[in-house]
Tab-separated table of C-alpha atoms in Angstrom:
chain	number	residue	atom	x	y	z
A	1	UNK	CA	-101.481	0.439	21.225
A	2	UNK	CA	-102.364	2.525	17.843
A	3	UNK	CA	-100.651	5.600	19.145
A	4	UNK	CA	-97.440	3.927	21.018
A	5	UNK	CA	-96.158	2.243	17.550
A	6	UNK	CA	-96.788	5.433	15.940
A	7	UNK	CA	-94.366	7.571	19.049
A	8	UNK	CA	-91.403	4.172	17.963
A	9	UNK	CA	-92.343	4.552	13.544
A	10	UNK	CA	-91.748	8.611	14.788
A	11	UNK	CA	-88.495	7.801	17.193
A	12	UNK	CA	-87.029	5.581	14.477
A	13	UNK	CA	-86.961	8.039	11.677
A	14	UNK	CA	-86.027	10.898	13.811
A	15	UNK	CA	-82.739	8.170	14.710
A	16	UNK	CA	-82.497	8.321	11.013
A	17	UNK	CA	-82.453	11.510	10.234
A	18	UNK	CA	-79.839	12.770	11.994
A	19	UNK	CA	-78.090	9.431	11.218
A	20	UNK	CA	-78.419	10.461	7.403
A	21	UNK	CA	-76.882	13.559	8.715
A	22	UNK	CA	-74.345	12.693	10.731
A	23	UNK	CA	-73.216	11.072	7.231
A	24	UNK	CA	-73.687	14.033	5.243
A	25	UNK	CA	-71.913	16.145	7.660
A	26	UNK	CA	-68.863	13.651	8.315
A	27	UNK	CA	-68.477	12.915	4.835
A	28	UNK	CA	-66.248	16.261	4.878
A	29	UNK	CA	-64.774	15.935	7.926
A	30	UNK	CA	-62.782	14.004	10.208
A	31	UNK	CA	-64.685	12.211	12.924
A	32	UNK	CA	-64.780	13.374	16.627
A	33	UNK	CA	-61.589	12.204	18.636
A	34	UNK	CA	-59.463	12.135	15.788
A	35	UNK	CA	-56.303	13.848	16.550
A	36	UNK	CA	-52.565	14.373	14.744
A	37	UNK	CA	-50.473	14.695	17.110
A	38	UNK	CA	-51.434	16.270	19.252
A	39	UNK	CA	-54.040	18.410	18.141
A	40	UNK	CA	-57.265	17.481	18.079
A	41	UNK	CA	-59.090	17.807	13.971
A	42	UNK	CA	-62.388	16.606	14.808
A	43	UNK	CA	-64.856	17.632	13.073
A	44	UNK	CA	-62.985	19.365	11.026
A	45	UNK	CA	-62.468	19.368	7.360
A	46	UNK	CA	-58.966	18.967	5.315
A	47	UNK	CA	-57.964	21.686	4.097
A	48	UNK	CA	-58.708	23.815	8.227
A	49	UNK	CA	-57.343	20.895	9.836
A	50	UNK	CA	-54.263	21.317	8.110
A	51	UNK	CA	-54.303	24.936	8.588
A	52	UNK	CA	-54.646	24.224	12.577
A	53	UNK	CA	-51.919	22.303	12.501
A	54	UNK	CA	-49.727	24.109	10.396
A	55	UNK	CA	-50.539	26.712	13.488
A	56	UNK	CA	-51.177	24.624	16.638
A	57	UNK	CA	-47.008	24.110	15.730
A	58	UNK	CA	-45.560	27.119	14.835
A	59	UNK	CA	-47.508	29.049	17.799
A	60	UNK	CA	-45.012	25.788	19.731
A	61	UNK	CA	-42.467	26.668	22.232
A	62	UNK	CA	-39.446	24.226	24.378
A	63	UNK	CA	-38.037	24.952	27.109
A	64	UNK	CA	-35.083	22.878	26.489
A	65	UNK	CA	-33.053	22.278	29.282
A	66	UNK	CA	-29.729	20.340	29.875
A	67	UNK	CA	-28.671	17.782	32.456
A	68	UNK	CA	-32.386	18.995	34.828
A	69	UNK	CA	-31.051	22.498	33.865
A	70	UNK	CA	-32.873	24.591	32.497
A	71	UNK	CA	-30.503	26.470	29.187
A	72	UNK	CA	-33.808	28.702	27.741
A	73	UNK	CA	-36.918	28.654	25.017
A	74	UNK	CA	-37.750	27.623	21.398
A	75	UNK	CA	-40.444	28.449	19.359
A	76	UNK	CA	-40.963	26.068	17.114
A	77	UNK	CA	-42.821	28.445	13.871
A	78	UNK	CA	-38.724	31.114	14.611
A	79	UNK	CA	-37.674	27.334	12.392
A	80	UNK	CA	-40.169	27.858	9.681
A	81	UNK	CA	-40.396	24.353	9.588
A	82	UNK	CA	-41.043	23.371	6.600
A	83	UNK	CA	-44.736	20.683	6.188
A	84	UNK	CA	-46.260	18.820	4.231
A	85	UNK	CA	-49.650	16.477	5.684
A	86	UNK	CA	-51.562	16.841	2.584
A	87	UNK	CA	-51.257	13.398	0.968
A	88	UNK	CA	-50.737	11.539	5.742
A	89	UNK	CA	-53.892	14.263	6.272
A	90	UNK	CA	-55.629	12.952	2.961
A	91	UNK	CA	-55.341	9.330	3.805
A	92	UNK	CA	-56.169	9.280	7.443
A	93	UNK	CA	-58.996	11.087	5.933
A	94	UNK	CA	-59.937	8.197	3.639
A	95	UNK	CA	-59.267	5.731	5.489
A	96	UNK	CA	-62.456	6.629	8.075
A	97	UNK	CA	-65.622	5.827	6.976
A	98	UNK	CA	-68.525	8.514	7.483
A	99	UNK	CA	-70.956	5.469	8.212
A	100	UNK	CA	-69.915	4.689	11.196
A	101	UNK	CA	-69.114	8.838	12.152
A	102	UNK	CA	-70.895	7.342	15.677
A	103	UNK	CA	-67.818	5.018	16.764
A	104	UNK	CA	-66.072	8.394	16.760
A	105	UNK	CA	-67.673	9.438	19.969
A	106	UNK	CA	-67.272	6.684	21.562
A	107	UNK	CA	-62.946	5.531	21.131
A	108	UNK	CA	-59.919	8.373	20.075
A	109	UNK	CA	-58.128	7.914	16.264
A	110	UNK	CA	-54.853	9.460	17.207
A	111	UNK	CA	-52.200	8.858	13.704
A	112	UNK	CA	-49.038	10.158	15.687
A	113	UNK	CA	-47.056	8.545	12.945
A	114	UNK	CA	-47.613	10.983	10.428
A	115	UNK	CA	-45.956	13.951	12.361
A	116	UNK	CA	-42.527	12.954	12.196
A	117	UNK	CA	-42.738	11.723	7.691
A	118	UNK	CA	-44.889	15.357	6.623
A	119	UNK	CA	-42.417	18.080	8.914
A	120	UNK	CA	-38.726	19.007	8.243
A	121	UNK	CA	-36.699	21.498	10.541
A	122	UNK	CA	-33.444	23.883	8.763
A	123	UNK	CA	-30.802	22.827	10.264
A	124	UNK	CA	-28.460	25.974	10.198
A	125	UNK	CA	-32.563	27.420	11.591
A	126	UNK	CA	-32.030	24.711	13.870
A	127	UNK	CA	-28.189	25.242	14.867
A	128	UNK	CA	-28.537	28.568	15.140
A	129	UNK	CA	-31.382	28.822	17.336
A	130	UNK	CA	-29.215	25.905	20.332
A	131	UNK	CA	-25.617	28.573	20.069
A	132	UNK	CA	-27.738	31.452	20.503
A	133	UNK	CA	-28.366	28.761	24.417
A	134	UNK	CA	-24.799	28.456	23.467
A	135	UNK	CA	-24.964	24.552	22.778
A	136	UNK	CA	-22.854	25.147	19.959
A	137	UNK	CA	-20.830	21.925	19.570
A	138	UNK	CA	-17.657	24.461	18.859
A	139	UNK	CA	-17.827	25.394	22.980
A	140	UNK	CA	-18.642	21.386	23.723
A	141	UNK	CA	-16.363	17.837	23.732
A	142	UNK	CA	-16.292	15.635	21.467
A	143	UNK	CA	-17.148	12.526	21.467
A	144	UNK	CA	-13.875	10.430	21.014
A	145	UNK	CA	-13.012	6.944	20.378
A	146	UNK	CA	-11.435	3.915	21.481
A	147	UNK	CA	-8.574	4.075	20.307
A	148	UNK	CA	-5.275	1.665	19.784
A	149	UNK	CA	-2.542	3.442	20.803
A	150	UNK	CA	1.400	2.083	21.542
A	151	UNK	CA	4.251	3.270	23.729
A	152	UNK	CA	7.435	1.210	23.998
A	153	UNK	CA	6.844	0.315	27.577
A	154	UNK	CA	2.907	-0.750	26.637
A	155	UNK	CA	3.917	-2.027	23.419
A	156	UNK	CA	-0.611	-1.824	21.709
A	157	UNK	CA	-2.897	-0.575	23.915
A	158	UNK	CA	-6.595	0.094	23.606
A	159	UNK	CA	-8.000	3.551	25.253
A	160	UNK	CA	-11.529	3.584	26.222
A	161	UNK	CA	-14.036	5.310	23.961
A	162	UNK	CA	-15.295	8.396	25.687
A	163	UNK	CA	-18.721	9.884	25.722
A	164	UNK	CA	-18.003	14.304	25.077
A	165	UNK	CA	-21.470	16.222	24.982
A	166	UNK	CA	-21.293	17.530	21.777
A	167	UNK	CA	-25.413	17.923	19.909
A	168	UNK	CA	-25.988	14.989	17.297
A	169	UNK	CA	-28.611	17.432	15.435
A	170	UNK	CA	-30.909	14.804	14.334
A	171	UNK	CA	-31.704	13.598	17.486
A	172	UNK	CA	-32.335	16.710	18.085
A	173	UNK	CA	-34.758	17.256	16.349
A	174	UNK	CA	-36.195	14.360	16.345
A	175	UNK	CA	-36.797	15.096	20.160
A	176	UNK	CA	-38.416	18.416	18.870
A	177	UNK	CA	-41.335	16.727	17.291
A	178	UNK	CA	-41.717	13.351	19.663
A	179	UNK	CA	-42.215	16.800	22.028
A	180	UNK	CA	-45.349	18.222	19.523
A	181	UNK	CA	-46.889	14.540	19.058
A	182	UNK	CA	-46.416	14.123	22.890
A	183	UNK	CA	-47.458	17.091	24.002
A	184	UNK	CA	-45.079	17.558	25.824
A	185	UNK	CA	-43.750	20.798	26.979
A	186	UNK	CA	-40.377	20.537	28.261
A	187	UNK	CA	-37.102	18.897	26.086
A	188	UNK	CA	-34.168	16.647	27.410
A	189	UNK	CA	-31.422	17.403	25.839
A	190	UNK	CA	-29.121	14.869	27.477
A	191	UNK	CA	-29.927	11.960	24.843
A	192	UNK	CA	-29.434	13.582	22.042
A	193	UNK	CA	-25.055	13.666	22.280
A	194	UNK	CA	-23.220	11.987	19.627
A	195	UNK	CA	-21.948	9.362	20.654
A	196	UNK	CA	-18.442	7.306	20.077
A	197	UNK	CA	-18.178	5.916	16.744
A	198	UNK	CA	-15.898	2.462	18.468
A	199	UNK	CA	-16.373	0.829	21.085
A	200	UNK	CA	-12.737	-0.933	22.636
A	201	UNK	CA	-15.169	-4.180	22.384
A	202	UNK	CA	-15.835	-2.831	18.734
A	203	UNK	CA	-15.433	-5.642	16.057
A	204	UNK	CA	-13.092	-3.535	14.310
A	205	UNK	CA	-10.669	-2.954	17.096
A	206	UNK	CA	-10.901	-6.874	18.052
A	207	UNK	CA	-9.465	-7.234	14.669
A	208	UNK	CA	-6.852	-5.111	15.017
A	209	UNK	CA	-5.472	-6.666	18.333
A	210	UNK	CA	-6.449	-10.280	17.780
A	211	UNK	CA	-3.862	-9.053	13.555
A	212	UNK	CA	-1.149	-7.485	15.994
A	213	UNK	CA	-1.110	-10.258	19.170
A	214	UNK	CA	-0.551	-12.893	15.811
A	215	UNK	CA	2.364	-10.512	13.888
A	216	UNK	CA	4.071	-9.938	17.391
A	217	UNK	CA	3.556	-13.837	18.396
A	218	UNK	CA	5.324	-15.346	14.763
A	219	UNK	CA	8.763	-16.663	15.552
A	220	UNK	CA	11.217	-15.921	13.717
A	221	UNK	CA	14.757	-17.832	14.613
A	222	UNK	CA	18.560	-16.751	12.312
A	223	UNK	CA	20.329	-18.982	12.643
A	224	UNK	CA	23.602	-16.453	12.523
A	225	UNK	CA	26.826	-18.224	11.272
A	226	UNK	CA	26.226	-20.974	14.525
A	227	UNK	CA	23.819	-17.962	16.589
A	228	UNK	CA	20.004	-18.391	17.365
A	229	UNK	CA	18.601	-15.168	16.984
A	230	UNK	CA	14.852	-14.600	17.660
A	231	UNK	CA	13.339	-11.484	16.943
A	232	UNK	CA	11.784	-10.108	20.041
A	233	UNK	CA	8.205	-9.203	20.162
A	234	UNK	CA	9.009	-5.783	21.366
A	235	UNK	CA	10.559	-5.407	17.945
A	236	UNK	CA	8.520	-6.859	16.043
A	237	UNK	CA	5.302	-4.394	17.474
A	238	UNK	CA	8.233	-1.418	16.979
A	239	UNK	CA	6.912	-2.746	13.045
A	240	UNK	CA	3.609	-2.367	13.097
A	241	UNK	CA	1.448	0.412	11.547
A	242	UNK	CA	-1.442	0.447	10.144
A	243	UNK	CA	-2.851	1.364	6.372
A	244	UNK	CA	-6.170	3.229	5.478
A	245	UNK	CA	-8.287	0.699	5.503
A	246	UNK	CA	-6.798	-0.898	9.675
A	247	UNK	CA	-4.784	-3.499	7.951
A	248	UNK	CA	-1.149	-3.973	9.239
A	249	UNK	CA	1.944	-2.984	7.798
A	250	UNK	CA	5.673	-3.637	8.426
A	251	UNK	CA	8.097	-0.542	9.267
A	252	UNK	CA	10.670	-2.086	6.283
A	253	UNK	CA	13.358	0.513	7.451
A	254	UNK	CA	12.610	-0.432	10.908
A	255	UNK	CA	13.698	-3.820	9.578
A	256	UNK	CA	16.627	-2.592	7.671
A	257	UNK	CA	17.864	-0.818	10.119
A	258	UNK	CA	17.189	-3.745	13.090
A	259	UNK	CA	19.225	-6.513	9.916
A	260	UNK	CA	22.340	-3.492	9.794
A	261	UNK	CA	22.070	-3.792	13.873
A	262	UNK	CA	21.942	-7.811	14.183
A	263	UNK	CA	25.293	-6.848	10.871
A	264	UNK	CA	26.835	-5.427	14.120
A	265	UNK	CA	27.302	-8.334	16.018
A	266	UNK	CA	27.616	-10.675	14.160
A	267	UNK	CA	29.226	-10.009	10.284
A	268	UNK	CA	32.913	-9.780	9.709
A	269	UNK	CA	32.651	-8.020	6.861
A	270	UNK	CA	34.593	-3.796	7.166
A	271	UNK	CA	35.344	-4.727	10.266
A	272	UNK	CA	39.402	-5.308	11.275
A	273	UNK	CA	40.607	-8.786	12.813
A	274	UNK	CA	43.073	-11.396	15.320
A	275	UNK	CA	45.106	-13.270	12.642
A	276	UNK	CA	47.590	-15.948	14.757
A	277	UNK	CA	50.660	-14.697	12.091
A	278	UNK	CA	53.203	-17.315	10.941
A	279	UNK	CA	56.291	-14.892	12.319
A	280	UNK	CA	54.445	-12.204	14.666
A	281	UNK	CA	51.542	-14.173	16.362
A	282	UNK	CA	48.305	-12.141	16.951
A	283	UNK	CA	48.673	-9.545	14.059
A	284	UNK	CA	45.347	-7.150	14.300
A	285	UNK	CA	44.034	-6.861	9.818
A	286	UNK	CA	42.477	-4.059	8.700
A	287	UNK	CA	39.622	-4.204	6.916
A	288	UNK	CA	39.349	-5.879	3.089
A	289	UNK	CA	37.204	-7.881	0.574
A	290	UNK	CA	37.108	-11.074	2.910
A	291	UNK	CA	33.752	-11.092	4.617
A	292	UNK	CA	30.196	-11.844	4.514
A	293	UNK	CA	26.973	-9.763	6.068
A	294	UNK	CA	23.051	-10.417	6.564
A	295	UNK	CA	21.486	-8.807	3.082
A	296	UNK	CA	19.847	-6.725	4.463
A	297	UNK	CA	17.401	-5.454	1.311
A	298	UNK	CA	17.027	-8.768	0.508
A	299	UNK	CA	15.997	-10.072	4.393
A	300	UNK	CA	13.478	-7.226	5.011
A	301	UNK	CA	11.698	-8.575	2.178
A	302	UNK	CA	12.442	-12.686	3.719
A	303	UNK	CA	10.908	-11.063	7.138
A	304	UNK	CA	7.872	-8.959	5.864
A	305	UNK	CA	6.819	-11.909	4.381
A	306	UNK	CA	7.454	-13.956	7.264
A	307	UNK	CA	5.326	-11.732	9.295
A	308	UNK	CA	2.930	-11.844	6.586
A	309	UNK	CA	2.380	-15.694	6.843
A	310	UNK	CA	2.145	-15.578	10.173
A	311	UNK	CA	3.814	-19.023	11.266
A	312	UNK	CA	6.861	-19.578	13.261
A	313	UNK	CA	10.214	-20.134	10.651
A	314	UNK	CA	13.773	-20.923	12.365
A	315	UNK	CA	16.694	-20.456	8.946
A	316	UNK	CA	19.186	-18.971	8.096
A	317	UNK	CA	19.406	-14.956	6.707
A	318	UNK	CA	20.455	-13.952	3.053
A	319	UNK	CA	23.665	-13.084	3.577
A	320	UNK	CA	26.538	-11.879	0.770
A	321	UNK	CA	30.117	-11.360	1.010
A	322	UNK	CA	32.838	-14.506	0.700
A	323	UNK	CA	33.861	-16.156	4.212
A	324	UNK	CA	29.842	-17.287	5.695
A	325	UNK	CA	29.884	-20.370	7.938
A	326	UNK	CA	28.474	-21.558	11.480
A	327	UNK	CA	31.852	-22.001	12.928
A	328	UNK	CA	31.876	-17.794	12.358
A	329	UNK	CA	35.298	-17.818	11.965
A	330	UNK	CA	36.121	-16.768	7.962
A	331	UNK	CA	39.189	-17.050	7.583
A	332	UNK	CA	39.111	-20.535	8.197
A	333	UNK	CA	41.759	-23.419	8.257
A	334	UNK	CA	42.968	-22.586	4.253
A	335	UNK	CA	44.613	-19.302	3.277
A	336	UNK	CA	47.258	-17.655	2.087
A	337	UNK	CA	48.729	-15.524	4.357
A	338	UNK	CA	51.502	-11.970	3.645
A	339	UNK	CA	53.812	-10.114	5.429
A	340	UNK	CA	54.872	-7.018	4.125
A	341	UNK	CA	57.617	-7.157	6.958
A	342	UNK	CA	59.160	-10.614	5.785
A	343	UNK	CA	58.136	-10.425	2.556
A	344	UNK	CA	57.079	-13.644	2.821
A	345	UNK	CA	54.103	-15.678	1.864
A	346	UNK	CA	52.523	-18.765	3.261
A	347	UNK	CA	49.805	-20.657	1.698
A	348	UNK	CA	47.334	-22.756	4.853
A	349	UNK	CA	46.473	-26.161	3.077
A	350	UNK	CA	43.780	-28.019	6.284
A	351	UNK	CA	45.551	-25.755	8.864
A	352	UNK	CA	49.461	-27.190	7.057
A	353	UNK	CA	51.822	-24.646	5.442
A	354	UNK	CA	51.795	-26.719	1.146
A	355	UNK	CA	53.443	-22.969	0.286
A	356	UNK	CA	56.244	-20.496	2.054
A	357	UNK	CA	58.216	-18.866	-0.585
A	358	UNK	CA	59.265	-14.725	-0.391
A	359	UNK	CA	57.853	-12.425	-2.641
A	360	UNK	CA	57.965	-8.984	-3.263
A	361	UNK	CA	55.322	-5.848	-2.822
A	362	UNK	CA	54.367	-2.602	-3.337
A	363	UNK	CA	57.715	-0.708	-3.835
A	364	UNK	CA	57.429	2.920	-0.796
A	365	UNK	CA	54.957	5.553	-2.518
A	366	UNK	CA	52.718	1.729	-4.208
A	367	UNK	CA	52.677	0.210	-1.960
A	368	UNK	CA	50.687	-2.978	-1.163
A	369	UNK	CA	47.443	-2.060	1.227
A	370	UNK	CA	47.688	-4.559	4.225
A	371	UNK	CA	43.978	-6.449	4.911
A	372	UNK	CA	41.410	-9.122	4.745
A	373	UNK	CA	40.987	-10.477	1.468
A	374	UNK	CA	39.541	-12.717	-0.719
A	375	UNK	CA	40.582	-14.671	-4.263
A	376	UNK	CA	37.533	-14.077	-6.820
A	377	UNK	CA	39.028	-14.893	-10.023
A	378	UNK	CA	41.553	-17.385	-10.909
A	379	UNK	CA	43.597	-16.349	-14.851
A	380	UNK	CA	46.408	-18.459	-16.852
A	381	UNK	CA	48.492	-16.523	-19.784
A	382	UNK	CA	46.639	-12.819	-18.038
A	383	UNK	CA	48.372	-9.791	-19.840
A	384	UNK	CA	47.882	-7.146	-16.086
A	385	UNK	CA	47.255	-3.549	-17.415
A	386	UNK	CA	47.018	-0.542	-15.651
A	387	UNK	CA	48.831	2.960	-15.066
A	388	UNK	CA	52.406	2.585	-13.628
A	389	UNK	CA	52.794	6.066	-11.130
A	390	UNK	CA	56.799	6.160	-10.733
A	391	UNK	CA	56.908	5.863	-15.127
A	392	UNK	CA	53.859	8.011	-15.743
A	393	UNK	CA	53.206	5.624	-18.434
A	394	UNK	CA	50.615	2.455	-18.767
A	395	UNK	CA	51.581	-0.697	-19.081
A	396	UNK	CA	50.707	-3.797	-20.412
A	397	UNK	CA	52.180	-7.220	-18.662
A	398	UNK	CA	51.641	-10.328	-19.712
A	399	UNK	CA	52.314	-13.248	-16.610
A	400	UNK	CA	51.910	-17.124	-16.428
A	401	UNK	CA	49.488	-17.101	-13.842
A	402	UNK	CA	46.752	-14.767	-11.879
A	403	UNK	CA	45.036	-14.268	-9.038
A	404	UNK	CA	43.016	-11.225	-8.538
A	405	UNK	CA	41.599	-10.278	-4.978
A	406	UNK	CA	40.962	-7.048	-3.576
A	407	UNK	CA	38.012	-4.428	-6.302
A	408	UNK	CA	42.060	-2.424	-6.658
A	409	UNK	CA	43.876	-4.125	-8.772
A	410	UNK	CA	45.689	-6.052	-6.396
A	411	UNK	CA	46.082	-9.300	-6.717
A	412	UNK	CA	49.134	-12.296	-6.703
A	413	UNK	CA	51.280	-13.253	-9.782
A	414	UNK	CA	54.706	-14.579	-11.752
A	415	UNK	CA	56.642	-11.815	-11.511
A	416	UNK	CA	59.485	-13.429	-13.860
A	417	UNK	CA	61.524	-9.536	-14.086
A	418	UNK	CA	62.506	-9.468	-10.570
A	419	UNK	CA	65.947	-11.210	-10.304
A	420	UNK	CA	65.742	-11.106	-6.479
A	421	UNK	CA	62.559	-12.048	-3.284
A	422	UNK	CA	63.170	-11.028	0.007
A	423	UNK	CA	64.707	-8.726	1.617
A	424	UNK	CA	64.328	-5.319	0.909
A	425	UNK	CA	63.399	-6.002	-2.926
A	426	UNK	CA	60.739	-3.799	-3.122
A	427	UNK	CA	61.946	-0.989	-1.659
A	428	UNK	CA	64.590	-0.575	-4.694
A	429	UNK	CA	61.639	-2.164	-7.552
A	430	UNK	CA	58.697	-2.822	-5.817
A	431	UNK	CA	55.485	-3.460	-7.274
A	432	UNK	CA	52.614	-2.090	-7.837
A	433	UNK	CA	51.116	-3.242	-5.055
A	434	UNK	CA	50.489	-7.211	-6.961
A	435	UNK	CA	52.343	-10.005	-4.721
A	436	UNK	CA	55.506	-10.863	-6.416
A	437	UNK	CA	55.658	-14.812	-6.848
A	438	UNK	CA	58.943	-15.979	-7.796
A	439	UNK	CA	57.739	-18.672	-11.279
A	440	UNK	CA	59.049	-21.194	-10.549
A	441	UNK	CA	56.955	-21.143	-7.344
A	442	UNK	CA	53.604	-19.842	-8.523
A	443	UNK	CA	52.639	-22.862	-10.435
A	444	UNK	CA	52.210	-24.315	-7.208
A	445	UNK	CA	50.312	-21.273	-5.590
A	446	UNK	CA	48.387	-21.321	-8.207
A	447	UNK	CA	46.927	-24.978	-8.357
A	448	UNK	CA	46.133	-24.052	-3.811
A	449	UNK	CA	44.087	-21.232	-4.584
A	450	UNK	CA	40.388	-21.105	-5.539
A	451	UNK	CA	38.032	-18.177	-5.804
A	452	UNK	CA	36.598	-17.537	-2.026
A	453	UNK	CA	40.216	-18.390	-0.697
A	454	UNK	CA	41.362	-16.203	2.132
A	455	UNK	CA	44.356	-13.708	1.584
A	456	UNK	CA	46.107	-12.552	5.038
A	457	UNK	CA	47.794	-9.307	4.039
A	458	UNK	CA	49.375	-7.782	7.052
């Protein structure tokens, strides 16, 4: 019994001594079964572990494959990786308890995340190595983002994103580091392609297409002289483009041009017109100051506001000129008519002749210019001033009544100096272009006239 006790005590002493020796040994070394990435650093001091990790990484050679085809190899040392493993290794070392060194022989401890944080490549060197293998992005197809395109046939539509085969160097780096940590000898790079930034279902694409749909579906109805004109959807689409923030803006020049087409179709300004004359049947009256058109400058801004509001609207456009009405006839039933051939003037009010009188128009050389005009002022006791090209002198002529109707000085006024009216008087003592009217009639003409009243001279 005594011998048994001595043997047990001796064994315990040996175990204690061995355990204590192990504590002393692992006080400065990593425990058994410790790996850093794929590098076994068991039983190594911190400097020895760091040196081994660096030697192992620098000696690594990887076969590079793309879509299963081998394209070459890269030796990691040629990339001159920068390793700063000291801090991570020290942290790993300090996390191990030397008093528990025995457990290291029964379980492994792998610090596989630390390598990612401590290694960095020279990107230029990696690019050069890839280029040497024929993997330069300059010779590869870039990924194409989904985009919004426009054609007259289709309007706006989305083109799908397209995959390319240019390499994302950051992804290649991660593949290499993962390969190091996992002890791989081959790296497949087809998972490191640069991806399109925008897909056809991206929120930005959806948002822009939604803006386009809202804009083109905005119903803008213009009531033009009794005609209802709804701006077509395809026309609105033509006006759309996008600023740097991908916000819809509208081409104001195209809107302005579109309004020009409406003027061509509906406006009366600067257009000849057919007129049922008193003495000659239907005649053509040349353009003058009479007439209206859409105010393209201000109406462009109105349409912009309508589109930006995105609400359906029906309204009359801004109009400039004279004679605008919903019936489309800018002459109406009240007007002044002058026949140069007949040297006669008629004043119509509500379709009825209220004044008919002989007159004297411009003498040959200072002819009265035919056209469709409108009275723009009414003045009593006026002084007409100007230059007489026949006498080559300036003149000042007082008159009792003055009704100007164009922008060159033509108008209707009394002419007490004329001894005769009508007939051929205009050929020998005609005016400088005005409508000379008998004084006893001019007061009545003046009484019926109003600003904006059409004056038709033919």
